Coordinates of C-alpha atoms and ligand atoms in Angstrom, one line a residue:
Chain A
X1440 CA 0.0 -0.1 0.1
X1441 CA 1.4 3.3 -1.1
X1442 CA 1.5 5.9 1.6
X1443 CA 1.9 9.7 1.7
X1444 CA 4.8 11.2 3.4
X1445 CA 4.7 14.5 5.0
X1446 CA 7.9 16.4 6.1
X1447 CA 7.9 19.3 8.1
X1448 CA 10.8 21.6 9.1
X1449 CA 13.3 18.9 9.1
X1450 CA 16.8 19.8 10.0
X1451 CA 19.5 16.9 9.9
X1452 CA 22.8 16.9 11.7
X1453 CA 26.2 14.9 11.3
X1454 CA 27.2 15.5 14.9
X1455 CA 27.4 19.3 15.3
X1456 CA 27.2 19.9 11.5
X1457 CA 24.1 20.9 10.1
X1458 CA 23.7 19.2 6.9
X1459 CA 20.4 20.1 5.6
X1460 CA 18.0 22.7 7.1
X1461 CA 14.5 23.4 7.2
X1462 CA 12.9 20.8 4.6
X1463 CA 9.0 21.0 4.3
X1464 CA 7.5 18.7 1.5
X1465 CA 4.6 16.5 0.9
X1466 CA 5.3 13.3 -1.0
X1467 CA 2.4 12.0 -2.9
X1468 CA 1.4 8.3 -2.7
X1469 CA 1.6 6.5 -6.1
X1470 CA 3.9 8.6 -7.7
X1471 CA 7.6 9.2 -8.3
X1472 CA 9.1 12.2 -6.6
X1473 CA 12.8 13.1 -7.9
X1474 CA 15.3 15.0 -6.0
X1475 CA 17.9 16.8 -8.1
X1476 CA 20.6 19.4 -7.1
X1477 CA 24.2 19.8 -6.9
X1478 CA 26.7 17.3 -5.2
X1479 CA 26.9 17.7 -1.6
X1480 CA 23.7 19.5 -1.1
X1481 CA 22.1 16.8 1.1
X1482 CA 20.0 14.7 -1.0
X1483 CA 21.1 11.6 0.0
X1484 CA 21.2 12.7 3.5
X1485 CA 17.5 13.6 3.0
X1486 CA 16.6 10.6 1.7
X1487 CA 18.4 8.6 4.5
X1488 CA 16.4 10.3 7.0
X1489 CA 13.1 9.6 5.7
X1490 CA 13.5 5.8 6.5
X1491 CA 15.8 6.4 9.7
X1492 CA 19.0 5.3 7.9
X1493 CA 20.5 8.4 8.7
X1494 CA 20.7 7.7 12.5
X1495 CA 22.8 4.5 12.3
X1496 CA 25.8 7.0 12.0
X1497 CA 27.4 7.8 15.1
X1498 CA 26.3 11.2 16.3
X1499 CA 24.0 11.7 13.3
X1500 CA 20.6 13.2 14.3
X1501 CA 17.4 14.7 13.0
X1502 CA 15.0 17.4 14.3
X1503 CA 11.6 17.9 12.9
X1504 CA 8.8 15.7 11.7
X1505 CA 8.6 12.9 9.2
X1506 CA 4.9 12.0 9.1
X1507 CA 3.6 8.9 7.2
X1508 CA -0.2 8.4 7.1
X1509 CA -0.5 10.2 10.2
X1510 CA 2.2 8.7 12.1
X1511 CA 5.4 10.7 13.0
X1512 CA 8.2 8.4 12.1
X1513 CA 10.4 10.1 14.7
X1514 CA 8.2 9.7 17.7
X1515 CA 9.5 8.2 20.8
X1516 CA 7.4 5.3 20.6
X1517 CA 8.2 4.3 16.9
X1518 CA 10.8 1.6 16.1
X1519 CA 13.3 2.3 13.5
X1520 CA 13.5 -1.2 12.4
X1521 CA 9.6 -1.1 11.7
X1522 CA 10.2 2.2 9.7
X1523 CA 12.6 0.5 7.5
X1524 CA 10.6 -2.4 6.8
X1525 CA 7.7 -0.1 5.4
X1526 CA 10.4 2.2 3.6
X1527 CA 12.9 0.4 1.5
X1528 CA 16.0 1.7 0.0
X1529 CA 18.1 1.1 -3.0
X1530 CA 21.7 2.7 -2.6
X1531 CA 24.1 4.5 -5.2
X1532 CA 26.7 1.4 -5.3
X1533 CA 25.2 -2.1 -5.8
X1534 CA 25.6 -4.0 -2.6
X1535 CA 24.4 -7.5 -2.8
X1536 CA 25.4 -9.9 0.1
X1537 CA 28.7 -11.5 -0.9
X1538 CA 28.0 -14.9 1.0
X1539 CA 24.7 -15.3 -0.5
X1540 CA 23.4 -16.7 -3.7
X1541 CA 21.4 -14.5 -6.4
X1542 CA 18.2 -16.4 -4.8
X1543 CA 19.1 -16.0 -1.5
X1544 CA 19.7 -12.2 -2.0
X1545 CA 16.4 -11.7 -3.1
X1546 CA 14.8 -13.7 -0.3
X1547 CA 17.2 -11.9 2.2
X1548 CA 14.6 -9.4 3.6
X1549 CA 12.3 -12.5 4.8
X1550 CA 15.1 -14.9 5.4
X1551 CA 17.1 -12.6 7.4
X1552 CA 13.9 -11.6 9.5
X1553 CA 13.2 -15.3 10.1
X1554 CA 9.9 -15.0 8.2
X1555 CA 8.5 -18.8 7.7
X1556 CA 7.5 -19.0 4.2
X1557 CA 6.8 -22.0 2.0
X1558 CA 9.4 -22.7 -0.6
X1559 CA 7.0 -22.6 -3.3
X1560 CA 5.7 -19.2 -2.0
X1561 CA 9.2 -18.2 -1.8
X1562 CA 10.2 -19.4 -5.2
X1563 CA 7.3 -17.5 -6.5
X1564 CA 8.5 -14.2 -4.5
X1565 CA 12.0 -14.5 -6.0
X1566 CA 10.8 -14.7 -9.5
X1567 CA 8.3 -11.9 -9.3
X1568 CA 10.7 -9.6 -8.0
X1569 CA 13.6 -10.6 -10.2
X1570 CA 10.9 -10.0 -13.1
X1571 CA 10.1 -6.8 -11.4
X1572 CA 13.6 -5.8 -11.6
X1573 CA 14.0 -7.0 -15.1
X1574 CA 16.8 -9.3 -14.4
X1575 CA 14.7 -12.6 -14.4
X1576 CA 15.7 -13.7 -17.9
X1577 CA 19.2 -13.0 -17.3
X1578 CA 19.6 -15.0 -14.0
X1579 CA 16.8 -17.7 -14.1
X1580 CA 19.3 -20.5 -14.9
X1581 CA 22.0 -19.6 -12.4
X1582 CA 19.9 -18.4 -9.3
X1583 CA 22.3 -20.4 -7.0
X1584 CA 25.6 -18.5 -7.8
X1585 CA 26.8 -15.7 -5.8
X1586 CA 25.2 -12.3 -6.2
X1587 CA 28.7 -10.8 -6.7
X1588 CA 29.3 -13.0 -9.7
X1589 CA 27.0 -10.6 -11.7
X1590 CA 27.8 -7.2 -13.6
X1591 CA 27.5 -3.9 -11.9
X1592 CA 24.2 -3.3 -13.6
X1593 CA 22.9 -6.6 -12.8
X1594 CA 24.0 -6.2 -9.3
X1595 CA 22.0 -3.1 -9.0
X1596 CA 18.8 -4.6 -10.4
X1597 CA 19.4 -7.5 -8.1
X1598 CA 19.5 -4.6 -5.0
X1599 CA 16.2 -3.6 -6.4
X1600 CA 14.5 -7.0 -6.6
X1601 CA 15.9 -7.5 -2.9
X1602 CA 14.2 -4.2 -1.8
X1603 CA 10.9 -4.9 -3.5
X1604 CA 10.7 -8.5 -2.4
X1605 CA 9.9 -7.2 1.2
X1606 CA 7.0 -5.4 -0.3
X1607 CA 7.4 -1.9 1.4
X1608 CA 5.1 0.9 1.0
X1609 CA 7.7 3.5 0.0
X1610 CA 10.9 2.8 -2.1
X1611 CA 13.7 5.2 -1.8
X1612 CA 16.4 5.1 -4.4
X1613 CA 19.9 7.2 -4.3
X1614 CA 21.0 7.4 -7.7
X1615 CA 20.2 4.1 -8.8
X1616 CA 21.1 4.2 -12.2
X1617 CA 24.4 5.9 -11.9
X1618 CA 26.0 2.5 -12.5
X1619 CA 23.7 1.4 -15.1
X1620 CA 24.1 1.1 -18.9
X1621 CA 21.4 2.8 -20.7
X1622 CA 19.3 -0.1 -21.5
X1623 CA 19.1 -1.1 -18.0
X1624 CA 18.6 2.4 -17.1
X1625 CA 15.6 2.5 -19.3
X1626 CA 14.5 -0.8 -17.7
X1627 CA 14.4 0.7 -14.4
X1628 CA 12.6 3.9 -15.4
X1629 CA 9.8 1.6 -17.1
X1630 CA 10.1 -0.4 -13.8
X1631 CA 9.4 2.9 -11.7
X1632 CA 6.3 3.7 -13.8
X1633 CA 5.0 0.4 -13.0
X1634 CA 5.9 0.2 -9.2
X1635 CA 4.5 3.6 -8.9
X1636 CA 1.2 1.8 -8.8
X1637 CA 2.0 0.2 -5.6
X1638 CA 4.5 2.1 -4.0
X1639 CA 5.5 5.6 -3.4
X1640 CA 8.9 6.3 -5.1
X1641 CA 11.6 8.9 -4.0
X1642 CA 14.3 8.9 -6.3
X1643 CA 17.8 11.0 -6.4
X1644 CA 19.2 11.6 -9.9
X1645 CA 21.9 13.6 -11.4
X1646 CA 20.3 12.9 -14.8
X1647 CA 17.7 15.8 -15.4
X1648 CA 16.1 14.0 -18.4
X1649 CA 15.4 11.0 -16.0
X1650 CA 13.7 13.4 -13.5
X1651 CA 11.8 14.6 -16.3
X1652 CA 10.6 11.1 -17.7
X1653 CA 9.9 9.4 -14.7
X1654 CA 8.7 11.8 -11.9
X1655 CA 5.7 13.7 -11.2
X1656 CA 7.0 16.2 -8.8
X1657 CA 10.6 17.4 -8.2
X1658 CA 12.5 18.9 -5.5
X1659 CA 15.5 21.0 -5.9
X1660 CA 18.3 21.2 -3.3
X1661 CA 20.9 23.6 -3.3
X1662 CA 23.3 25.2 -0.8
X1663 CA 24.9 28.7 -0.7
X1664 CA 28.3 27.6 0.0
X1665 CA 30.6 25.1 1.4
X1666 CA 29.8 24.3 5.2
X1667 CA 26.4 26.0 4.7
X1668 CA 23.5 23.7 5.3
X1669 CA 21.5 22.2 2.3
X1670 CA 18.1 23.6 1.6
X1671 CA 15.1 22.2 -0.6
X1672 CA 14.9 25.4 -2.8
X1673 CA 11.8 24.4 -4.8
X1674 CA 9.3 21.6 -4.7
X1675 CA 6.7 21.6 -7.6
X1676 CA 5.2 19.4 -10.1
X1677 CA 7.8 18.3 -12.6
X1678 CA 6.5 19.9 -15.6
X1679 CA 6.8 23.3 -14.0
X1680 CA 10.1 22.9 -12.7
X1681 CA 11.6 22.2 -16.2
X1682 CA 9.4 24.7 -18.0
X1683 CA 8.7 27.5 -15.6
X1684 CA 10.4 27.2 -12.3
X1685 CA 9.6 29.6 -9.4
X1686 CA 13.1 30.2 -8.4
X1687 CA 15.7 31.6 -10.3
X1688 CA 18.6 29.0 -9.1
X1689 CA 16.3 26.1 -10.2
X1690 CA 16.5 27.6 -13.6
X1691 CA 20.0 28.2 -13.6
X1692 CA 20.7 24.6 -12.6
X1693 CA 18.3 23.0 -14.9
X1694 CA 19.5 25.1 -17.6
X1695 CA 23.2 23.7 -16.9
X1696 CA 24.4 27.1 -15.8
X1697 CA 25.9 25.6 -12.5
X1698 CA 26.4 22.1 -10.6
Chain B
X1365 CA 63.7 -5.8 -20.1
X1366 CA 67.1 -3.7 -19.8
X1367 CA 65.7 -0.3 -21.1
X1368 CA 68.4 2.4 -20.0
X1369 CA 67.8 6.1 -20.3
X1370 CA 69.0 6.5 -23.7
X1371 CA 72.1 8.3 -24.1
X1372 CA 71.6 11.5 -25.7
X1373 CA 73.1 11.3 -29.2
X1374 CA 74.4 14.3 -30.9
X1375 CA 71.2 14.4 -33.1
X1376 CA 73.5 14.3 -36.3
X1377 CA 72.0 11.1 -37.7
X1378 CA 68.1 10.6 -38.1
X1379 CA 68.4 6.8 -37.6
X1380 CA 69.5 5.9 -34.4
X1381 CA 71.4 2.4 -34.2
X1382 CA 69.5 0.2 -31.9
X1383 CA 72.5 -0.7 -30.0
X1384 CA 72.8 2.8 -28.6
X1385 CA 69.5 2.1 -26.5
X1386 CA 70.1 -1.3 -25.3
X1387 CA 72.6 -1.7 -22.5
X1388 CA 74.9 -4.5 -22.2
X1389 CA 73.6 -7.5 -20.7
X1390 CA 75.3 -10.3 -18.5
X1391 CA 74.8 -13.8 -20.0
X1392 CA 71.9 -15.8 -18.2
X1393 CA 74.6 -17.8 -16.5
X1394 CA 76.6 -14.8 -15.4
X1395 CA 74.9 -14.7 -12.1
X1396 CA 75.5 -18.7 -11.4
X1397 CA 79.1 -18.1 -12.8
X1398 CA 79.9 -14.8 -10.3
X1399 CA 78.6 -17.2 -7.4
X1400 CA 80.8 -19.9 -8.6
X1401 CA 83.8 -17.8 -8.8
X1402 CA 82.9 -16.3 -5.3
X1403 CA 82.3 -19.9 -3.8
X1404 CA 86.0 -20.9 -5.2
X1405 CA 87.8 -17.8 -3.7
X1406 CA 85.9 -18.8 -0.7
X1407 CA 87.1 -22.2 -0.6
X1408 CA 90.5 -21.2 -0.9
X1409 CA 90.2 -18.7 1.6
X1410 CA 88.8 -20.8 4.2
X1411 CA 91.5 -23.6 3.5
X1412 CA 93.9 -21.0 3.9
X1413 CA 92.6 -19.7 7.1
X1414 CA 91.5 -23.1 8.1
X1415 CA 87.8 -21.7 9.1
X1416 CA 84.7 -23.5 9.7
X1417 CA 81.6 -24.2 7.3
X1418 CA 79.7 -21.3 8.9
X1419 CA 82.5 -18.9 7.9
X1420 CA 82.8 -20.4 4.4
X1421 CA 79.1 -20.0 3.7
X1422 CA 79.5 -16.3 4.7
X1423 CA 82.7 -15.8 2.6
X1424 CA 81.0 -17.5 -0.5
X1425 CA 77.9 -15.3 -0.1
X1426 CA 79.8 -11.8 0.4
X1427 CA 82.4 -12.7 -2.4
X1428 CA 80.0 -13.8 -4.9
X1429 CA 77.7 -10.5 -4.4
X1430 CA 81.2 -8.7 -4.7
X1431 CA 82.0 -10.5 -8.0
X1432 CA 78.6 -10.5 -9.4
X1433 CA 78.4 -6.4 -8.7
X1434 CA 81.9 -5.8 -10.4
X1435 CA 81.0 -7.9 -13.1
X1436 CA 77.7 -6.2 -13.8
X1437 CA 78.9 -3.0 -13.2
X1438 CA 81.5 -3.3 -15.9
X1439 CA 79.1 -5.0 -18.4
X1440 CA 75.8 -3.5 -17.8
X1441 CA 76.3 -0.2 -15.9
X1442 CA 75.5 1.3 -12.8
X1443 CA 71.6 0.8 -12.2
X1444 CA 71.7 -3.0 -13.1
X1445 CA 74.7 -3.3 -10.9
X1446 CA 72.9 -1.7 -8.1
X1447 CA 69.8 -3.7 -8.6
X1448 CA 71.5 -6.9 -8.6
X1449 CA 73.5 -6.0 -5.3
X1450 CA 70.1 -5.3 -3.5
X1451 CA 68.7 -8.3 -4.8
X1452 CA 71.8 -10.2 -3.5
X1453 CA 71.5 -8.6 -0.2
X1454 CA 67.7 -9.1 0.3
X1455 CA 67.9 -12.7 -0.7
X1456 CA 70.7 -13.2 1.9
X1457 CA 68.6 -11.4 4.5
X1458 CA 65.7 -14.2 3.8
X1459 CA 68.5 -16.7 3.9
X1460 CA 69.8 -15.5 7.3
X1461 CA 66.0 -15.8 8.6
X1462 CA 65.5 -19.2 7.5
X1463 CA 68.4 -20.5 9.2
X1464 CA 67.4 -20.9 12.8
X1465 CA 63.9 -22.1 11.3
X1466 CA 65.7 -25.0 9.3
X1467 CA 68.2 -25.8 11.8
X1468 CA 65.2 -26.0 14.5
X1469 CA 63.3 -28.3 12.5
X1470 CA 66.2 -30.3 11.3
X1471 CA 67.3 -30.9 14.9
X1472 CA 63.9 -31.5 16.4
X1473 CA 62.8 -34.1 13.4
X1474 CA 66.4 -35.4 13.7
X1475 CA 65.9 -36.2 17.5
X1476 CA 62.3 -36.6 17.9
X1477 CA 61.6 -39.1 15.1
X1478 CA 63.4 -42.0 16.9
X1479 CA 60.5 -42.4 19.5
X1480 CA 57.7 -41.3 17.1
X1481 CA 56.4 -44.8 17.4
X1482 CA 52.8 -46.4 18.4
X1483 CA 53.8 -46.8 21.9
X1484 CA 54.5 -43.1 22.4
X1485 CA 51.0 -42.4 21.4
X1486 CA 49.3 -45.2 23.5
X1487 CA 51.5 -45.3 26.7
X1488 CA 51.7 -43.0 29.4
X1489 CA 54.5 -42.6 31.9
X1490 CA 52.9 -44.8 34.5
X1491 CA 55.4 -47.3 36.1
X1492 CA 58.2 -46.4 33.5
X1493 CA 61.7 -46.5 34.7
X1494 CA 63.9 -46.0 31.6
X1495 CA 63.3 -47.4 28.3
X1496 CA 59.6 -47.1 26.7
X1497 CA 56.8 -45.2 27.9
X1498 CA 54.9 -42.3 26.1
X1499 CA 53.1 -39.1 26.2
X1500 CA 49.7 -40.3 25.5
X1501 CA 48.7 -38.8 28.9
X1502 CA 50.3 -35.3 27.9
X1503 CA 49.1 -35.2 24.5
X1504 CA 45.3 -35.5 25.9
X1505 CA 46.1 -33.3 28.6
X1506 CA 47.4 -30.6 26.0
X1507 CA 44.1 -31.4 23.9
X1508 CA 41.7 -31.2 27.0
X1509 CA 43.3 -27.9 28.2
X1510 CA 43.7 -26.5 24.8
X1511 CA 40.0 -27.3 23.9
X1512 CA 39.0 -25.7 27.2
X1513 CA 41.0 -22.6 26.7
X1514 CA 39.2 -22.2 23.2
X1515 CA 36.0 -22.8 24.7
X1516 CA 36.5 -19.9 27.2
X1517 CA 38.3 -17.5 24.7
X1518 CA 36.5 -17.8 21.6
X1519 CA 33.2 -16.4 22.8
X1520 CA 34.5 -14.2 25.1
X1521 CA 37.0 -12.9 22.5
X1522 CA 34.5 -12.7 19.5
X1523 CA 31.9 -11.0 21.7
X1524 CA 34.4 -8.4 22.6
X1525 CA 35.4 -7.7 19.1
X1526 CA 31.8 -7.4 18.1
X1527 CA 31.1 -5.1 21.0
X1528 CA 34.3 -3.0 20.0
X1529 CA 33.5 -2.8 16.2
X1530 CA 29.6 -2.7 16.1
X1531 CA 28.4 -0.9 19.5
X1532 CA 31.1 0.8 21.4
X1533 CA 31.9 4.5 21.0
X1534 CA 34.1 6.9 22.6
X1535 CA 36.1 6.7 25.6
X1536 CA 35.1 3.3 26.8
X1537 CA 36.0 1.9 23.1
X1538 CA 39.5 3.4 23.7
X1539 CA 39.9 2.3 27.0
X1540 CA 39.2 -1.3 26.2
X1541 CA 41.2 -1.3 23.0
X1542 CA 44.1 -0.3 25.2
X1543 CA 43.7 -2.9 27.8
X1544 CA 43.5 -5.4 25.2
X1545 CA 46.7 -4.2 23.7
X1546 CA 48.1 -4.4 27.0
X1547 CA 47.1 -8.0 27.8
X1548 CA 48.5 -9.0 24.4
X1549 CA 51.7 -8.3 26.1
X1550 CA 51.3 -9.9 29.2
X1551 CA 54.2 -12.5 30.0
X1552 CA 52.7 -15.8 30.0
X1553 CA 53.9 -16.6 33.6
X1554 CA 52.2 -13.6 35.1
X1555 CA 49.1 -15.2 33.5
X1556 CA 50.0 -18.5 35.2
X1557 CA 50.5 -16.8 38.6
X1558 CA 47.1 -14.8 38.2
X1559 CA 45.4 -18.1 37.5
X1560 CA 47.2 -19.8 40.5
X1561 CA 46.5 -16.7 42.7
X1562 CA 42.9 -16.9 41.8
X1563 CA 42.3 -20.4 42.6
X1564 CA 44.1 -20.8 45.7
X1565 CA 41.7 -17.8 46.9
X1566 CA 39.0 -20.1 46.0
X1567 CA 40.3 -23.6 47.1
X1568 CA 43.3 -23.1 49.3
X1569 CA 47.0 -23.5 48.5
X1570 CA 48.7 -26.1 46.6
X1571 CA 45.9 -26.5 44.5
X1572 CA 46.6 -27.9 40.8
X1573 CA 43.7 -28.5 38.3
X1574 CA 43.5 -28.7 34.5
X1575 CA 40.8 -26.0 34.3
X1576 CA 43.4 -23.5 36.1
X1577 CA 45.6 -24.0 33.0
X1578 CA 42.8 -23.3 30.8
X1579 CA 42.3 -20.0 32.8
X1580 CA 45.8 -19.0 32.6
X1581 CA 45.8 -19.7 28.9
X1582 CA 42.6 -17.9 28.2
X1583 CA 44.1 -14.9 29.8
X1584 CA 46.9 -15.0 26.9
X1585 CA 44.5 -16.1 24.2
X1586 CA 41.5 -13.8 24.7
X1587 CA 43.5 -10.6 23.6
X1588 CA 44.7 -12.3 20.4
X1589 CA 41.0 -13.5 19.6
X1590 CA 40.0 -10.0 20.1
X1591 CA 42.8 -8.4 18.1
X1592 CA 42.3 -10.4 15.2
X1593 CA 38.7 -10.7 15.1
X1594 CA 38.6 -6.9 15.4
X1595 CA 40.5 -6.6 12.5
X1596 CA 38.4 -8.9 10.2
X1597 CA 35.0 -7.5 11.4
X1598 CA 36.4 -3.8 10.5
X1599 CA 36.7 -5.1 6.8
X1600 CA 33.3 -5.9 6.4
X1601 CA 32.1 -3.1 4.2
X1602 CA 29.7 -0.6 6.1
X1603 CA 27.6 -1.1 2.9
X1604 CA 26.4 -4.5 3.6
X1605 CA 25.2 -3.5 7.1
X1606 CA 23.0 -0.6 5.9
X1607 CA 21.8 -2.9 3.2
X1608 CA 20.4 -5.3 5.8
X1609 CA 19.1 -2.6 7.9
X1610 CA 17.3 -1.0 5.1
X1611 CA 15.4 -4.3 4.6
X1612 CA 14.3 -3.8 8.1
X1613 CA 16.5 -6.3 9.7
X1614 CA 17.5 -5.5 13.5
X1615 CA 21.1 -4.8 14.2
X1616 CA 21.8 -7.8 16.2
X1617 CA 20.5 -10.0 13.3
X1618 CA 22.4 -8.1 11.0
X1619 CA 25.6 -8.9 13.1
X1620 CA 24.9 -12.5 13.3
X1621 CA 23.6 -13.1 9.8
X1622 CA 25.3 -10.8 7.5
X1623 CA 28.6 -9.5 9.3
X1624 CA 29.6 -12.8 10.9
X1625 CA 29.1 -15.0 7.7
X1626 CA 30.9 -12.6 5.8
X1627 CA 33.8 -12.4 8.0
X1628 CA 33.7 -16.1 9.0
X1629 CA 37.0 -17.1 6.8
X1630 CA 39.1 -14.5 8.6
X1631 CA 37.4 -15.5 12.0
X1632 CA 38.3 -18.9 11.6
X1633 CA 41.8 -18.2 10.6
X1634 CA 42.1 -15.9 13.5
X1635 CA 41.1 -18.3 16.0
X1636 CA 43.1 -21.1 14.9
X1637 CA 46.3 -19.1 14.7
X1638 CA 45.5 -18.0 18.4
X1639 CA 45.0 -21.6 19.5
X1640 CA 48.2 -22.4 17.8
X1641 CA 49.7 -19.4 20.0
X1642 CA 48.7 -21.2 23.2
X1643 CA 49.1 -24.7 22.7
X1644 CA 53.0 -24.6 23.5
X1645 CA 52.7 -22.4 26.5
X1646 CA 55.0 -23.8 29.1
X1647 CA 55.2 -21.6 32.1
X1648 CA 51.6 -20.8 33.0
X1649 CA 50.9 -24.7 32.9
X1650 CA 53.9 -25.5 34.9
X1651 CA 52.4 -23.5 38.0
X1652 CA 48.8 -24.3 37.3
X1653 CA 48.5 -27.9 36.2
X1654 CA 51.9 -29.4 37.2
X1655 CA 52.8 -32.9 35.8
X1656 CA 51.7 -36.2 36.6
X1657 CA 52.8 -40.1 35.1
X1658 CA 49.3 -41.2 34.8
X1659 CA 46.7 -40.4 32.5
X1660 CA 43.9 -38.0 33.7
X1661 CA 41.2 -37.0 31.9
X1662 CA 39.2 -34.7 34.4
X1663 CA 40.3 -31.2 34.1
X1664 CA 38.4 -30.5 37.5
X1665 CA 40.3 -33.2 39.3
X1666 CA 44.0 -32.9 40.2
X1667 CA 47.2 -32.5 38.2
X1668 CA 47.2 -33.1 34.4
X1669 CA 50.3 -33.6 32.2
X1670 CA 50.9 -31.6 29.0
X1671 CA 53.2 -31.8 26.2
X1672 CA 55.3 -28.8 26.9
X1673 CA 55.5 -29.5 30.7
X1674 CA 56.3 -33.1 29.9
X1675 CA 59.1 -32.1 27.5
X1676 CA 60.3 -29.9 30.5
X1677 CA 60.3 -32.4 33.0
X1678 CA 61.8 -35.1 30.9
X1679 CA 64.6 -33.1 29.8
X1680 CA 65.3 -31.4 33.4
X1681 CA 64.5 -34.5 35.3
X1682 CA 65.2 -37.6 33.1
X1683 CA 66.3 -40.1 35.8
X1684 CA 69.1 -42.7 35.2
X1685 CA 70.1 -43.4 32.5
X1686 CA 68.9 -40.0 31.2
X1687 CA 68.8 -40.8 27.5
X1688 CA 65.3 -42.6 27.0
X1689 CA 63.7 -39.5 28.8
X1690 CA 65.6 -36.9 26.5
X1691 CA 64.6 -39.1 23.6
X1692 CA 60.9 -38.6 24.9
X1693 CA 61.6 -34.8 25.5
X1694 CA 62.4 -34.6 21.7
X1695 CA 59.5 -36.7 20.6
X1696 CA 57.1 -34.3 22.6
X1697 CA 58.6 -31.1 21.2
X1698 CA 58.3 -32.6 17.7
X1699 CA 54.7 -33.3 18.3
X1700 CA 54.0 -30.0 19.5
X1701 CA 55.5 -28.5 16.3
X1702 CA 53.4 -30.9 14.2
X1703 CA 50.3 -29.6 16.2
X1704 CA 51.3 -26.2 15.4
X1705 CA 52.1 -26.8 11.8
X1706 CA 48.8 -28.5 11.8
X1707 CA 46.8 -25.8 13.0
X1708 CA 48.4 -23.3 10.5
X1709 CA 47.5 -25.6 7.8
X1710 CA 43.8 -25.8 9.1
X1711 CA 44.0 -21.9 9.4
X1712 CA 44.9 -21.7 5.7
X1713 CA 41.9 -24.4 4.7
X1714 CA 39.6 -22.3 6.7
X1715 CA 40.6 -19.1 4.9
X1716 CA 40.4 -20.7 1.3
X1717 CA 37.3 -22.6 1.9
X1718 CA 35.0 -20.0 3.4
X1719 CA 36.2 -17.1 1.6
X1720 CA 33.2 -15.3 -0.1
X1721 CA 32.9 -16.8 -3.5
X1722 CA 33.0 -14.3 -6.3
X1723 CA 33.7 -16.6 -9.4
X1724 CA 31.5 -16.3 -12.5
Ligands
ADP1948 N1 29.0 10.4 7.2 C1 29.1 11.7 6.9 N2 29.7 12.5 7.9 C2 29.6 13.8 8.1 N3 29.2 14.4 7.1 C3 28.7 13.8 6.1 C4 28.5 12.5 5.8 N4 28.0 12.2 4.7 C5 27.7 13.5 4.3 N5 28.1 14.6 4.8 C6 28.0 15.7 4.5 O1 26.6 16.2 4.3 C7 26.6 17.2 2.9 C8 25.5 16.4 2.4 O2 26.1 15.2 1.8 P1 25.1 14.4 0.9 O3 24.0 14.1 1.4 O4 26.0 12.9 0.5 O5 25.0 15.1 -0.5 P2 24.4 14.8 -2.0 O6 23.9 13.3 -1.9 O7 23.4 15.7 -2.3 O8 25.6 14.7 -2.8 C9 27.8 17.2 2.7 O9 28.2 18.6 3.2 C10 28.7 16.0 3.3 O10 29.9 16.6 3.4
MG1949 MG1 24.5 11.7 -2.7

């Protein structure tokens, strides 16, 4: 079930360093939201604070609210582990588990959580997830080979399969295509269009065309200078951002004048 | 191959003859010939001065190197000659390092092989005066005490390492790391005295038990396990932990099911080498376990024999005539070396076998 996320006045810290300041945004369910902006402006940091992955780093903390369907994810009685079960994540660098086979990597979400599943159901889930990630045809004959035996692009699709296998409500993707060839990238983009029927998708990308192609809404992050916190400068429907943005900085960035 | 800096030719001719860029080269047999030459001079020298084999070898190495250097200097130039000189020096250093090892193995095998028979592995020393007898009781004692040591040290050491790498932060972490480092350097006799003092407090003076030895050895083994496990766990990429967290897997489960399996090869190797490190410890066992001539399988009741202590007593108190006991001491030493070697082989097999498979 896709869910909406409302972020209000979010400040994100690494120890004493304020990396992202004052983000307020509403992420619509059943849609793709793209985050763009120059390197180091806090896109990854913001993304990781949505599913409480940010706080696994020592000293990292967050102030403000992230509300998913009425529930504040940062309130004291919420278990971050539960949050991460509902909000999945795909990382920039493919990171399949090296000790596991392709099959086990996809099944990892259930296996690691000791969910008892019938073999047939698990087979079914693995196939569905791999098909979903456009990887099934390439690996169906070697599901027992190590996940690290795949190429970089295949590994990333394996990671996407692994993430969607646990059926999260929201899927966060941090530059998921930066390691993929154009064909796999297209496949992932098609996949996103398909997945947004079921999930809320937030994607960080450096590829402006990609943002324009896949997303309904786009957020532009920027920072005023090194050591300054990153901010969400503008958040609007993608068409508006790319045709007639409210902010001058957004227009400069999109037209390639910096970043 | 031997590409030398081209000698700047006064750019008169457009076509530079290739000889200009190729330095002279000693023939393949040149190195051998140089050392043969050095050896010949060395032989002459030691014959003239009437010196020992050791001196002859040293003469031969030094003179051979010198001849090679001079020859290379004349035929190949300065850079090649220096290269050959340094190669010779490094090789000699390696040779020097190997000498004690080779001599030790040679000596122990030569002297120990005599009593490496079935009786040695099946008989204790009970009722033995002079010839015969064996070290069955000592071998069993060593296996039992080392096994107990591993049983204590591996869980404690692994969990400490996990705590240090996955949980500890700041001052406490630094303090623990510091004390583990200090413990790595504790003299083994101190560990023995500690275990002895501890058990005297509990059971009164004069106590000797197998378990005391295991406790003493654990004091030595735990820090070794902690250090090696810590290094291995640090090598597990953080991305794998994050991948697991992002699937909604709790931290402890991530450690048990992702981090430890990824590191299993290194952990197994580290533990095996740590066992090899304590299996031959003598001093702490001398104090805590003592020695006995009979077989005792119970580490909670009375003295036990162990191979190193057995070797020590056979050598220092051989009785009359002494040669039988001294032979037994050498064989016990040989078995210890075999044990350590075996453990090292096991460590290699573990790291080969369990390493994450990346084959395509
Ligand atoms: N682990 C970290 N510790 C401290 N500072 C960090 C860490 N990761 C990122 N930062 C800082 O946070 C800011 C935002 O980084 P990031 O979110 O990675 O940017 P982006 O993904 O937009 O390129 C940068 O200034 C970066 O230096
Ligand atoms: Mg980033």
